[in-house]
Coordinates of C-alpha atoms in Angstrom, one line a residue:
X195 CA -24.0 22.2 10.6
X196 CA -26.3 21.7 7.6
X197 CA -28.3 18.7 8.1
X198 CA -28.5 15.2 6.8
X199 CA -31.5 14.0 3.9
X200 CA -32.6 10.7 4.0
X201 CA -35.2 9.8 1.2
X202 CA -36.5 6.3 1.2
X203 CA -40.6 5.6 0.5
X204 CA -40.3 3.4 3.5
X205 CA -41.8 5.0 6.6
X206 CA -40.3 3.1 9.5
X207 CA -36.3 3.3 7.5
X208 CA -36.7 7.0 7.3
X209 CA -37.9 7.0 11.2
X210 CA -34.9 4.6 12.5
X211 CA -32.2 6.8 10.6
X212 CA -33.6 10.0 11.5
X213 CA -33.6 8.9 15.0
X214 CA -30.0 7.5 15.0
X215 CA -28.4 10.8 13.1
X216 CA -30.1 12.8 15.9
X217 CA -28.4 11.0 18.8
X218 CA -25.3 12.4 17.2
X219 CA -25.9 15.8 17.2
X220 CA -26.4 16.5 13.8
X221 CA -30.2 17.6 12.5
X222 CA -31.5 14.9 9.6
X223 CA -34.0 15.6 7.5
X224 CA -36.4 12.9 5.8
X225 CA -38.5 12.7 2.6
X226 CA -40.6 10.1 1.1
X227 CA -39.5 10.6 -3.2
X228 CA -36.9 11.7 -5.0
X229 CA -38.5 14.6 -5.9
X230 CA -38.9 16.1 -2.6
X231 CA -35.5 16.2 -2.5
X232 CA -34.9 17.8 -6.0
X233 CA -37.3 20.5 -5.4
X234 CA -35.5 21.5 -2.2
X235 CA -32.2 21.1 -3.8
X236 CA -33.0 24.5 -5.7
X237 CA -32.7 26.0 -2.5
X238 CA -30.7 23.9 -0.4
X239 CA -27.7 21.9 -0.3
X240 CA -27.4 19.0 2.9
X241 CA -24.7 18.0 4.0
X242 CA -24.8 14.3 2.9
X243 CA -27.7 12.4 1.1
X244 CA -29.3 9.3 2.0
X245 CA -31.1 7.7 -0.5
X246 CA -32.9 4.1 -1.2
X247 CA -32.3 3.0 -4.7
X248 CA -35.6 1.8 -5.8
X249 CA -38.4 3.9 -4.8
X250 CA -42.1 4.9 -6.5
X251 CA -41.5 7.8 -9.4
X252 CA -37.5 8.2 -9.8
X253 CA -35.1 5.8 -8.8
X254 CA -32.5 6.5 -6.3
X255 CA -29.7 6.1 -9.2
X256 CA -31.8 8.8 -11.3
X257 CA -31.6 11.0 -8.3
X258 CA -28.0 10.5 -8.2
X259 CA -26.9 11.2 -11.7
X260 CA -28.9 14.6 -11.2
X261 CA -27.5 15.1 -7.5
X262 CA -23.8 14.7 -8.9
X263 CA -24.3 17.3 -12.2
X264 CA -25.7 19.9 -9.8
X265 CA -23.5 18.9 -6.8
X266 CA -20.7 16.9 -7.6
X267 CA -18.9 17.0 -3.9
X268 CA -21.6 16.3 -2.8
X269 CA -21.5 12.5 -0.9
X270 CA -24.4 10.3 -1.4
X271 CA -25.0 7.0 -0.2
X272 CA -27.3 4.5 -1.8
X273 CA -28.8 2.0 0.1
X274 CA -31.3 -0.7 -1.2
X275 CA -32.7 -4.4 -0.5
X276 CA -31.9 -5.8 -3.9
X277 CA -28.0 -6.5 -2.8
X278 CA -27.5 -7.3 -6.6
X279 CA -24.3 -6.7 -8.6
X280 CA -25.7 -4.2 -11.0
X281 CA -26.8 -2.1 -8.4
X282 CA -23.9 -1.6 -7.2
X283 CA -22.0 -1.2 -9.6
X284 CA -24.5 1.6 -11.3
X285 CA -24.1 2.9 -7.5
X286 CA -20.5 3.4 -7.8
X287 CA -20.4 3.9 -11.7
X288 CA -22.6 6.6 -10.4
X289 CA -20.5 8.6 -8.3
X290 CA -21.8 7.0 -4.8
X291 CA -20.0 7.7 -2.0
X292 CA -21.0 4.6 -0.8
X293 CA -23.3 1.3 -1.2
X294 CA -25.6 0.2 1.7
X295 CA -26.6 -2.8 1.5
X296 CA -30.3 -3.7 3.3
X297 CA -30.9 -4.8 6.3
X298 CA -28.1 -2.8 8.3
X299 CA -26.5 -2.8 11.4
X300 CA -27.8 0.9 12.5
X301 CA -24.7 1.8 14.0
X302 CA -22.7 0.5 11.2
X303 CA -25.0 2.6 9.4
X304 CA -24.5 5.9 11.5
X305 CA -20.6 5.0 11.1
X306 CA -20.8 5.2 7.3
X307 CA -22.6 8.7 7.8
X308 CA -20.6 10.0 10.0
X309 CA -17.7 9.4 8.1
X310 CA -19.7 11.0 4.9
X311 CA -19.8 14.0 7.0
X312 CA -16.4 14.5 7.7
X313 CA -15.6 13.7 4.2
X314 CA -17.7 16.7 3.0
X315 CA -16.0 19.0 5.9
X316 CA -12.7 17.9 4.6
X317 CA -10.6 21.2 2.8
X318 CA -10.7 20.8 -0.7
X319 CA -7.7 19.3 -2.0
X320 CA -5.9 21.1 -5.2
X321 CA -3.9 18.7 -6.8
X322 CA -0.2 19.6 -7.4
X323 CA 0.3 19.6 -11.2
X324 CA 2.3 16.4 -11.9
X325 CA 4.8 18.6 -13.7
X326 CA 6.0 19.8 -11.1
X327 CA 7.4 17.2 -9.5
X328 CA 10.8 16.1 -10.1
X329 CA 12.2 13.1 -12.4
X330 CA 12.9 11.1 -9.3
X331 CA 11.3 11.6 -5.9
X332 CA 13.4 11.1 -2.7
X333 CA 14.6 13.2 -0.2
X334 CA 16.3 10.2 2.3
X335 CA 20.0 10.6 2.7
X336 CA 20.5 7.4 0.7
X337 CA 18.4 8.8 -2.1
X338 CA 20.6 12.0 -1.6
X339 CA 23.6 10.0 -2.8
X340 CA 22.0 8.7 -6.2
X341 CA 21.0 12.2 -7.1
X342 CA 24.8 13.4 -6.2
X343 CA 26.4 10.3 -8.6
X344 CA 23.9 11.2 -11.3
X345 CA 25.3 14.9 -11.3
X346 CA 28.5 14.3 -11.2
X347 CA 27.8 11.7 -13.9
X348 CA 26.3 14.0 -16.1
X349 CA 29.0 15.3 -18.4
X350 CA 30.5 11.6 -18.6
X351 CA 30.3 8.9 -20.6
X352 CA 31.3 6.2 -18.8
X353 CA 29.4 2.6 -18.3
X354 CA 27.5 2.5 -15.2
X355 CA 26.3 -0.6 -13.4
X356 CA 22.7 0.0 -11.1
X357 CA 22.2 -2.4 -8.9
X358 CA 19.1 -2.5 -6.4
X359 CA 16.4 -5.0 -5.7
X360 CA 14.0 -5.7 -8.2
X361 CA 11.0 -3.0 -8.7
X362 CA 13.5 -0.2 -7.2
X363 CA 13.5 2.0 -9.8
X364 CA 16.5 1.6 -11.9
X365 CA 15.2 2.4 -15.1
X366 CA 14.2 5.9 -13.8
X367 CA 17.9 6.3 -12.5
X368 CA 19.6 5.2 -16.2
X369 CA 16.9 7.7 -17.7
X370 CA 18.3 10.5 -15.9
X371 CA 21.4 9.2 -16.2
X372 CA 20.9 9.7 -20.0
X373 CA 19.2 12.9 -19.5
X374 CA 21.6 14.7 -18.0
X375 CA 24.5 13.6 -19.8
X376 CA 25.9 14.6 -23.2
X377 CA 23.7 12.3 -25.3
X378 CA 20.4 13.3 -23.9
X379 CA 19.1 14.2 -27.5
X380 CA 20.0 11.0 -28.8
X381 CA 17.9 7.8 -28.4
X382 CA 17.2 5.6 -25.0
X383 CA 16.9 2.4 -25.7
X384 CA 16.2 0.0 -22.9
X385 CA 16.2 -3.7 -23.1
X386 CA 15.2 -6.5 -20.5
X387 CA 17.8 -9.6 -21.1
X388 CA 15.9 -12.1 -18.9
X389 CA 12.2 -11.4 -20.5
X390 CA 13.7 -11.9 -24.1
X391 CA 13.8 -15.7 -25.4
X392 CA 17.5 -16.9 -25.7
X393 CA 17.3 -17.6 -28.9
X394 CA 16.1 -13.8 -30.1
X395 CA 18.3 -12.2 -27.5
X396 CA 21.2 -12.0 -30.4
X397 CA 19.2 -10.9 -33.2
X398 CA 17.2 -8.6 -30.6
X399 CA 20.8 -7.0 -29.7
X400 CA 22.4 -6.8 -32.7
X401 CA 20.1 -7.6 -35.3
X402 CA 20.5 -9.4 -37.9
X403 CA 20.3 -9.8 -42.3
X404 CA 18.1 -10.8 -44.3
X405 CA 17.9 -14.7 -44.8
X406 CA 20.7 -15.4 -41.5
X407 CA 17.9 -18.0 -40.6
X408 CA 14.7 -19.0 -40.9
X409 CA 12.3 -16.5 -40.8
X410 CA 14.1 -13.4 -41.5
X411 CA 13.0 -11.9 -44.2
X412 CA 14.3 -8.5 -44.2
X413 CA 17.4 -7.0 -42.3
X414 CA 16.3 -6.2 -38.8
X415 CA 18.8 -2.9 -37.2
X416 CA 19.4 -4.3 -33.6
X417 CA 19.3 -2.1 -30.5
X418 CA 23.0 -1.5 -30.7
X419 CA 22.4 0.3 -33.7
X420 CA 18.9 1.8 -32.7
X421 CA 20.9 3.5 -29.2
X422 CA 23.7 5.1 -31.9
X423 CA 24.9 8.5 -30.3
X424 CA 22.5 7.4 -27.4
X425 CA 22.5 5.3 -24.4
X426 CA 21.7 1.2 -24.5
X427 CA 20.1 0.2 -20.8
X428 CA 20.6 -3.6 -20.1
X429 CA 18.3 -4.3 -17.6
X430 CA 18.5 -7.9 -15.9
X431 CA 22.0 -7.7 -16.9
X432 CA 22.6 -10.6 -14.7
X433 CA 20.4 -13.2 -16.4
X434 CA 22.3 -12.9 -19.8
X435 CA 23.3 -15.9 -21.6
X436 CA 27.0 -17.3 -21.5
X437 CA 27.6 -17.1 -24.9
X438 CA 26.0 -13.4 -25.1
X439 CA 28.1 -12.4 -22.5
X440 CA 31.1 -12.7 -24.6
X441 CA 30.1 -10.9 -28.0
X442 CA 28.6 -8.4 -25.3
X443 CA 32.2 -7.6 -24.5
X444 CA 33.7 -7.4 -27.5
X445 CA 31.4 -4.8 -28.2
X446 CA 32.6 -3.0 -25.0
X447 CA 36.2 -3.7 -25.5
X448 CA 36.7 -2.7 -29.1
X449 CA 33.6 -0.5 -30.0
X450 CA 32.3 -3.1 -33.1
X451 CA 29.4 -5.8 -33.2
X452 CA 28.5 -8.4 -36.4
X453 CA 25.0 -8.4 -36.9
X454 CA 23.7 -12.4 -36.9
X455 CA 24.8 -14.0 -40.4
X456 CA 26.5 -10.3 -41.2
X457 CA 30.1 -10.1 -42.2
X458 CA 31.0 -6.5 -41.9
X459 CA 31.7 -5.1 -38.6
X460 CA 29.7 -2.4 -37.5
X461 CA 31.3 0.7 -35.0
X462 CA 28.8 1.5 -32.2
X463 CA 28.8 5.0 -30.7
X464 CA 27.0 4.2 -27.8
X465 CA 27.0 4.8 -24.4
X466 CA 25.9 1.2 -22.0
X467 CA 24.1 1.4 -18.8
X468 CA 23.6 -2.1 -17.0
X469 CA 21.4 -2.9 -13.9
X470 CA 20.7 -6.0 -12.2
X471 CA 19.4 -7.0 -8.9
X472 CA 21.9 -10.3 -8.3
X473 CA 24.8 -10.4 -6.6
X474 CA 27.4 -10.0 -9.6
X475 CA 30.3 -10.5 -7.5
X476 CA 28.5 -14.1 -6.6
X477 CA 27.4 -15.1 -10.1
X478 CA 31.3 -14.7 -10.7
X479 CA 32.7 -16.8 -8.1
X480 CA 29.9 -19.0 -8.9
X481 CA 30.8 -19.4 -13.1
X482 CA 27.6 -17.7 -14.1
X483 CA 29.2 -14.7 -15.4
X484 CA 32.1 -13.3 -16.8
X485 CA 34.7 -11.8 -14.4
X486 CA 36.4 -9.9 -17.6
X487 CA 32.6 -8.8 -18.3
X488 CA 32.0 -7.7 -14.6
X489 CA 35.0 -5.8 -15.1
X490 CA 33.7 -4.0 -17.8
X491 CA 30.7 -2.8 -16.7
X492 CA 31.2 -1.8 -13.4
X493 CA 33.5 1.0 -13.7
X494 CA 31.0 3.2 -11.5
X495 CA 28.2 1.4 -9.7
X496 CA 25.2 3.3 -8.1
X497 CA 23.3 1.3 -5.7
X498 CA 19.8 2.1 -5.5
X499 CA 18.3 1.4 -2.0
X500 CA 15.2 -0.3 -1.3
X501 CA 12.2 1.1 -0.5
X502 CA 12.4 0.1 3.0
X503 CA 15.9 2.0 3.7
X504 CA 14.4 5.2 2.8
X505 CA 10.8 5.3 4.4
X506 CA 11.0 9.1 5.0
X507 CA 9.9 9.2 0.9
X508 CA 6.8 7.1 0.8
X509 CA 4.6 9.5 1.9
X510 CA 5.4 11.9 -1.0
X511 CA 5.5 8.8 -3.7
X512 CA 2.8 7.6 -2.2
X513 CA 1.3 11.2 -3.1
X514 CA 2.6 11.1 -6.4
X515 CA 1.7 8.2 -7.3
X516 CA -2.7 8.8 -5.9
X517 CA -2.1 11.9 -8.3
X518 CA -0.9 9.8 -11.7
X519 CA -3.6 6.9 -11.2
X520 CA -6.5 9.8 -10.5
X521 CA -5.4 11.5 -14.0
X522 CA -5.2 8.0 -15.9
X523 CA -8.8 6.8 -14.3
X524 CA -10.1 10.7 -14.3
X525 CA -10.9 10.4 -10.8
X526 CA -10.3 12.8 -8.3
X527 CA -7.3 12.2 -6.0
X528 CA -7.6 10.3 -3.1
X529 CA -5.8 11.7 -0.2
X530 CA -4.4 10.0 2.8
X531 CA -5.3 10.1 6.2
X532 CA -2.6 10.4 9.1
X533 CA -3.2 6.9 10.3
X534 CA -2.9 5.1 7.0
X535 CA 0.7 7.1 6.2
X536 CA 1.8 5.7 9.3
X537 CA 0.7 2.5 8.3
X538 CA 2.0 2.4 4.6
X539 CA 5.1 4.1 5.7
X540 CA 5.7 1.2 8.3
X541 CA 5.2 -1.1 5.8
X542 CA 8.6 -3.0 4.5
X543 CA 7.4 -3.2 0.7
X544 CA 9.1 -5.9 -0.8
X545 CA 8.6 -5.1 -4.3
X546 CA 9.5 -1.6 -3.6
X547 CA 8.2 1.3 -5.4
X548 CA 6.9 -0.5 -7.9
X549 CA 4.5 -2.4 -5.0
X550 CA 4.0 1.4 -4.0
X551 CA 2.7 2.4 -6.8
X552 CA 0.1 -0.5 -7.4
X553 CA -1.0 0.0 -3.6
X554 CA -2.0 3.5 -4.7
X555 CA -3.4 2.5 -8.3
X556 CA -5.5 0.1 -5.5
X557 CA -6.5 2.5 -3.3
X558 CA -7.1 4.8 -6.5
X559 CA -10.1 2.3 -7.5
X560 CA -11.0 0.3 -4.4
X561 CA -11.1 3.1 -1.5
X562 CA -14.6 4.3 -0.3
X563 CA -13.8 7.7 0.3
X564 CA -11.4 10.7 -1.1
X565 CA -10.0 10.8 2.5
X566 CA -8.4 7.3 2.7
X567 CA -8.5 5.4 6.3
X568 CA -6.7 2.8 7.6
X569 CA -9.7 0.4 7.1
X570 CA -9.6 1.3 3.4
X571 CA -5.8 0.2 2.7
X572 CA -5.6 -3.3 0.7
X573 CA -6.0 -6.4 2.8
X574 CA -1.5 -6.9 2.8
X575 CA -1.2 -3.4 4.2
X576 CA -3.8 -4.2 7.2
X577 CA -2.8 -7.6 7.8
X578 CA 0.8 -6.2 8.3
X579 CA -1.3 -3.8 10.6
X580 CA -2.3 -5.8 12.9
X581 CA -0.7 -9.1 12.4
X582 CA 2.7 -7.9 14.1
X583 CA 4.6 -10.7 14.4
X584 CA 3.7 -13.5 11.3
X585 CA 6.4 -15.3 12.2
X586 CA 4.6 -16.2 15.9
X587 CA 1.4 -16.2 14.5
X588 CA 2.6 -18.9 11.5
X589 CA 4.5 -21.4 14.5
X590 CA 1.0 -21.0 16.4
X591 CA -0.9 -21.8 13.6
X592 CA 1.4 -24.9 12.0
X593 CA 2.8 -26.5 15.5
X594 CA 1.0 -29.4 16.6
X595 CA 1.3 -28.2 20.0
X596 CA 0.5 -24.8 21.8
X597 CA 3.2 -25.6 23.9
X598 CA 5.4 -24.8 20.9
X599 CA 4.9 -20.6 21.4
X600 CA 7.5 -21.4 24.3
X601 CA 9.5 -23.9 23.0
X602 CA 12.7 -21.5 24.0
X603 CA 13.2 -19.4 27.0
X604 CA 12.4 -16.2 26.7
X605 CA 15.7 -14.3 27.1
X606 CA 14.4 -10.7 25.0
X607 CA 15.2 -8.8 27.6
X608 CA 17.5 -9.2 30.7
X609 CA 15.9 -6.9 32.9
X610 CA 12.3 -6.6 34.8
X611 CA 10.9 -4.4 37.6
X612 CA 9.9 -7.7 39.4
X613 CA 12.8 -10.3 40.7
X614 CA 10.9 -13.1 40.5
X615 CA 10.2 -12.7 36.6
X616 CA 14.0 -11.7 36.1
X617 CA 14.7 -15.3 37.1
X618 CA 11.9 -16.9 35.6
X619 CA 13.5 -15.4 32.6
X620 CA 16.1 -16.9 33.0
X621 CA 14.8 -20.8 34.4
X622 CA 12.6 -20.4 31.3
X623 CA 9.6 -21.3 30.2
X624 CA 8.1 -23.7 32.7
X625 CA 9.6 -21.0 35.4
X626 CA 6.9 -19.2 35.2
X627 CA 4.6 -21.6 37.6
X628 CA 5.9 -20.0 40.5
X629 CA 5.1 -16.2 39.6
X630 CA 2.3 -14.5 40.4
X631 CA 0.0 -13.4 37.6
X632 CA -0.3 -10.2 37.9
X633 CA 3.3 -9.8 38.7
X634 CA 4.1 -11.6 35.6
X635 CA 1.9 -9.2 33.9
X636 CA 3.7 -5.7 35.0
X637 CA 7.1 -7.6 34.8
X638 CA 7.5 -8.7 31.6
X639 CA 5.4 -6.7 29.4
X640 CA 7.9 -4.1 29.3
X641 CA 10.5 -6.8 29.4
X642 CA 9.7 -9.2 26.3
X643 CA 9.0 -8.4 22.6
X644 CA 5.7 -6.7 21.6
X645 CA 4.5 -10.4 20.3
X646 CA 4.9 -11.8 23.7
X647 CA 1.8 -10.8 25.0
X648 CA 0.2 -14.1 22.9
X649 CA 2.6 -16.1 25.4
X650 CA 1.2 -14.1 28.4
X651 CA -2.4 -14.8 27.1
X652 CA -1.4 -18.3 26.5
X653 CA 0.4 -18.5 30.1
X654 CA -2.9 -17.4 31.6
X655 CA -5.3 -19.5 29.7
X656 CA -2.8 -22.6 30.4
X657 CA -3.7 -22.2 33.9
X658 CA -7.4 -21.2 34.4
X659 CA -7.6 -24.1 32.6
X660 CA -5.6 -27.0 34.5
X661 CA -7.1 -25.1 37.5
X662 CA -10.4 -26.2 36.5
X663 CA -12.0 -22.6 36.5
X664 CA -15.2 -22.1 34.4
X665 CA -16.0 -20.0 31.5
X666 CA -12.6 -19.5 31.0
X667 CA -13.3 -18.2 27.8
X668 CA -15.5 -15.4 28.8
X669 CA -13.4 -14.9 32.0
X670 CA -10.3 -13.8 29.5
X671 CA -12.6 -11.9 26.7
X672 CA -13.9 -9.7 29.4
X673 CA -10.8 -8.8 30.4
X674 CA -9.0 -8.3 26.9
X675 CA -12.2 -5.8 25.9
X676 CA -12.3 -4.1 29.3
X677 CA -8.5 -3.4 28.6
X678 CA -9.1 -2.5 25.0
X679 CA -11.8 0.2 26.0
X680 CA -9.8 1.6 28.6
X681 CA -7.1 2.3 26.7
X682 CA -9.3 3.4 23.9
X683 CA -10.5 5.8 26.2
X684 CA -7.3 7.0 27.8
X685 CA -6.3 7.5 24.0
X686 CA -9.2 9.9 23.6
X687 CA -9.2 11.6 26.9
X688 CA -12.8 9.6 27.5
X689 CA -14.8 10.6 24.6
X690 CA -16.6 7.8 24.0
X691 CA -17.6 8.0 20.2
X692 CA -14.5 8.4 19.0
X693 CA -12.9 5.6 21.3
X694 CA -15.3 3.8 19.3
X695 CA -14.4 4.7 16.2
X696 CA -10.8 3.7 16.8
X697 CA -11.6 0.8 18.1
X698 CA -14.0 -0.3 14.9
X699 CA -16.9 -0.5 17.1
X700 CA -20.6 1.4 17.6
X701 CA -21.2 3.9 20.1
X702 CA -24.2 1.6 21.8
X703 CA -21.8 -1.0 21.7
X704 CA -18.9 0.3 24.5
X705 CA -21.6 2.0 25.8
X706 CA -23.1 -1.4 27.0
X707 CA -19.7 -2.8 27.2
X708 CA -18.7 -0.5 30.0
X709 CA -21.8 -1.0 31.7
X710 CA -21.5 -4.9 31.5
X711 CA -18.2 -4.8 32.0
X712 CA -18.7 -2.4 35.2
X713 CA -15.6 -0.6 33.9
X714 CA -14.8 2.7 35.7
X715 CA -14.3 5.8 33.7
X716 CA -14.7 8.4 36.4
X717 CA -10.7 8.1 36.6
X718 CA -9.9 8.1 32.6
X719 CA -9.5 11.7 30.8

């Protein structure tokens, strides 16, 4: 493996790090100027650079710009004592892989290299040209069903009504509606009803002559008359106005529209897709729309799932998506690691694709490294992460007792190895007195919901407590990390660094835990 640089004019930083790097099994290499490290940069490349930002002669930033035109895969991170905002943004502006500020944590340090390194092992990633990808992306059987209406929709000229939840994507389905049908050389005019004023919704539909009112000073074609031979998409269709709703359908029912203050009718060729994400059928019952409108409109209606019923697809949007927002930024395209698509593809998205695609213009900007982490994901995607249950962790957090967690009995399952928690389960809460802890343990955590173990913790510290043990709260924190490192290390078959990693911790650190925790690993492979 080719070795790690570290340049800093400090003697004792250049030591520490070299020292650190070593333990890991990778050979470092130190200098004392940036010009050390350009002179042996004409005949070697490292594998990841090191550098302090201010140091005598060039700067660290200086050595970057000239780092990044010879080697631009090159990752380099900048470290420095002046933890000022202009540093790091000239760090990142740079090209920096990342921005360290001083004094570290070592093994925080050693983390953030490490993770350099396996960036710079990582295949190069060619980027699918975006031309290739399809109009609409979706290969979940729900998805299958939209792009089955749209074809057999595409010789037709009937009105279609899209309904979905908001950000879903039903503009992209009336576009390919319109593409594929008969009229696809004509315009496509789309209109929002509920982010136009009521009062210029009229004129902004079916425009209006000169002098009709105040203001207009020239005749003003409407979109009913800009969509002619083409397609008219109403999104929001929902939210129109009563009295819009009916010249709407007049329009639909005889083909002809008045322009405001005109007196000639005017024949519109022109095809009308609606969407909305109400409940139509609702706002009918409820005299918020018109039933004979309704009608009208939804002679075919796709439905366009949600995000969340077709989860298979986020890992390609989510790819096609890193892919737009690196050619808009001229970045290169972040790619994502196996552990943050499980995460994002986990993740119920309630603005849908359109959420999707800002998480990615996010990551796009925001993420440290081309290969993107769990860690890196915006702070919604990791609270879902590990949050689990909000629900739970909102009661806990709002109830005025703790008691509160097990107001109910728990009744989630109606099963257990053990009898004794079987009919605690069913006595409820205050039951569980009279079971043994570490039956209650093995009983019911395959029994109860995968929140419940925050009732079990609560159980347990409930009675350490009223039994007047002491330390109670180091008695439990040795046993929740003692638990956490052996199943870290179960995970990774005992190797230790990278039970560390995935646990967010140094090396040293479960190094010394397992010692002061007297855990036994002679048993975990």
């Amino acid at each position: 493996m080719r070795p790690i640089w570290v340049v800093d004019d400090d003697h004792s930083i250049r030591w520490v790090l070299q020292k650190a790097i070593s333990r890991e099994g990778i050979p470092c290499e130190i200098f004392s100027s940036a010009s050390e490290v350009l002179e042996r940069l004409e005949t070697e490349v490292p594998q990841v650079l090191v550098s302090d930002i201010r140091m005598p002669g060039q700067s660290g930033l200086s050595l970057l710009s000239k780092v990044r035109d010879l080697h631009p895969d090159l990752p380099v991170i900048i470290m420095t004592a002046y933890s000022d905002l202009d540093s790091a943004v000239s760090a990142f502006q740079g090209g920096a892989f990342e921005y360290l500020p001083k004094p570290f944590d070592i093994e925080k340090a050693v983390e953030l290299i490490m993770r350099a390194v396996r960036e710079s092992q990582t295949e190069e990633f060619v980027e699918e040209a975006d031309s290739a990808a399809p109009e609409i992306l979706g290969q979940a059987p729900a998805m299958q069903e939209v792009f089955r209406a749209i074809g057999r929709l595409s010789q037709s000229n009937v009105t279609v009504l899209i309904t979905g939840e908001s950000g879903a994507g039903k503009e992209l389905v009336a576009r390919a509606l319109h593409r594929h049908s008969p009229r696809a050389a004509q315009p496509f005019i789309a209109l929002n009803t509920a982010a136009i004023p009521k009062d210029l919704l009229e004129s902004e539909l079916f425009g209006h002559e000169r002098g009709s009112f105040t203001g207009a000073q020239a005749l003003r074609r409407g979109r009913f008359e800009q969509a002619e031979n083409g397609t008219l998409f109403l999104d929001e269709i929902g939210d129109m106005p009563a009295e819009l709703q009916t010249r709407l359908l007049r329009v639909l029912s005889d083909g002809h529209f008045y322009r405001v203050g005109g007196q000639q009718p005017i024949k519109a060729n022109v095809r009308v897709i609606a969407a909305t994400h109400q409940n139509l059928d609702e706002r009918v019952k409820q005299g918020l729309f018109r039933e004979d409108l309704y009608h009208r409109l939804n002679v075919i209606r796709l439905r366009l799932p949600p995000l969340r019923e077709r989860q298979e697809d986020i890992p390609i949007l989510a790819k096609h998506f890193l892919n737009v927002s690196a050619r808009e930024l001229g970045t290169e395209t972040k790619r994502l690691s196996e552990s943050a698509v499980r995460i994002i593809s986990e993740f119920p998205f309630p603005g849908n694709v359109r959420q999707l695609e800002n998480v990615c213009r996010w990551i796009t900007v925001m993420a440290p490294a081309q290969l993107v982490e769990a860690r890196d994901l915006p702070p919604e995607l990791k609270a879902f992460q590990s949050g689990g249950n909000f629900a739970l962790e909102q009661m806990a957090g709002n109830s005025p007792s703790p008691n509160l967690w097990l107001a109910e009995p728990v009744v989630a399952a109606t099963t257990s190895s053990s009898p004794a928690v079987g009919q605690a389960m069913s006595a409820g809460k205050y039951a569980f007195d009279a079971v043994p802890s570490s039956e209650l343990a093995t009983g019911l955590v395959s029994a109860v919901s995968p929140a419940s173990w925050l009732d079990l913790l609560f159980i347990e510290a409930e009675k350490a407590l009223e039994s007047g043990q002491p330390n109670v709260m180091d008695a439990l924190t040795a046993q929740f990390e003692t638990t956490m490192i052996q199943a870290a290390l179960k995970a990774t078959h005992g190797k230790r660094i990278e039970a560390a990693q995935r646990l967010g911790i140094g090396r040293n650190t479960i190094t010394r835990k397992i010692q002061d925790l007297n855990i036994d690993v002679k048993d975990i492979d």
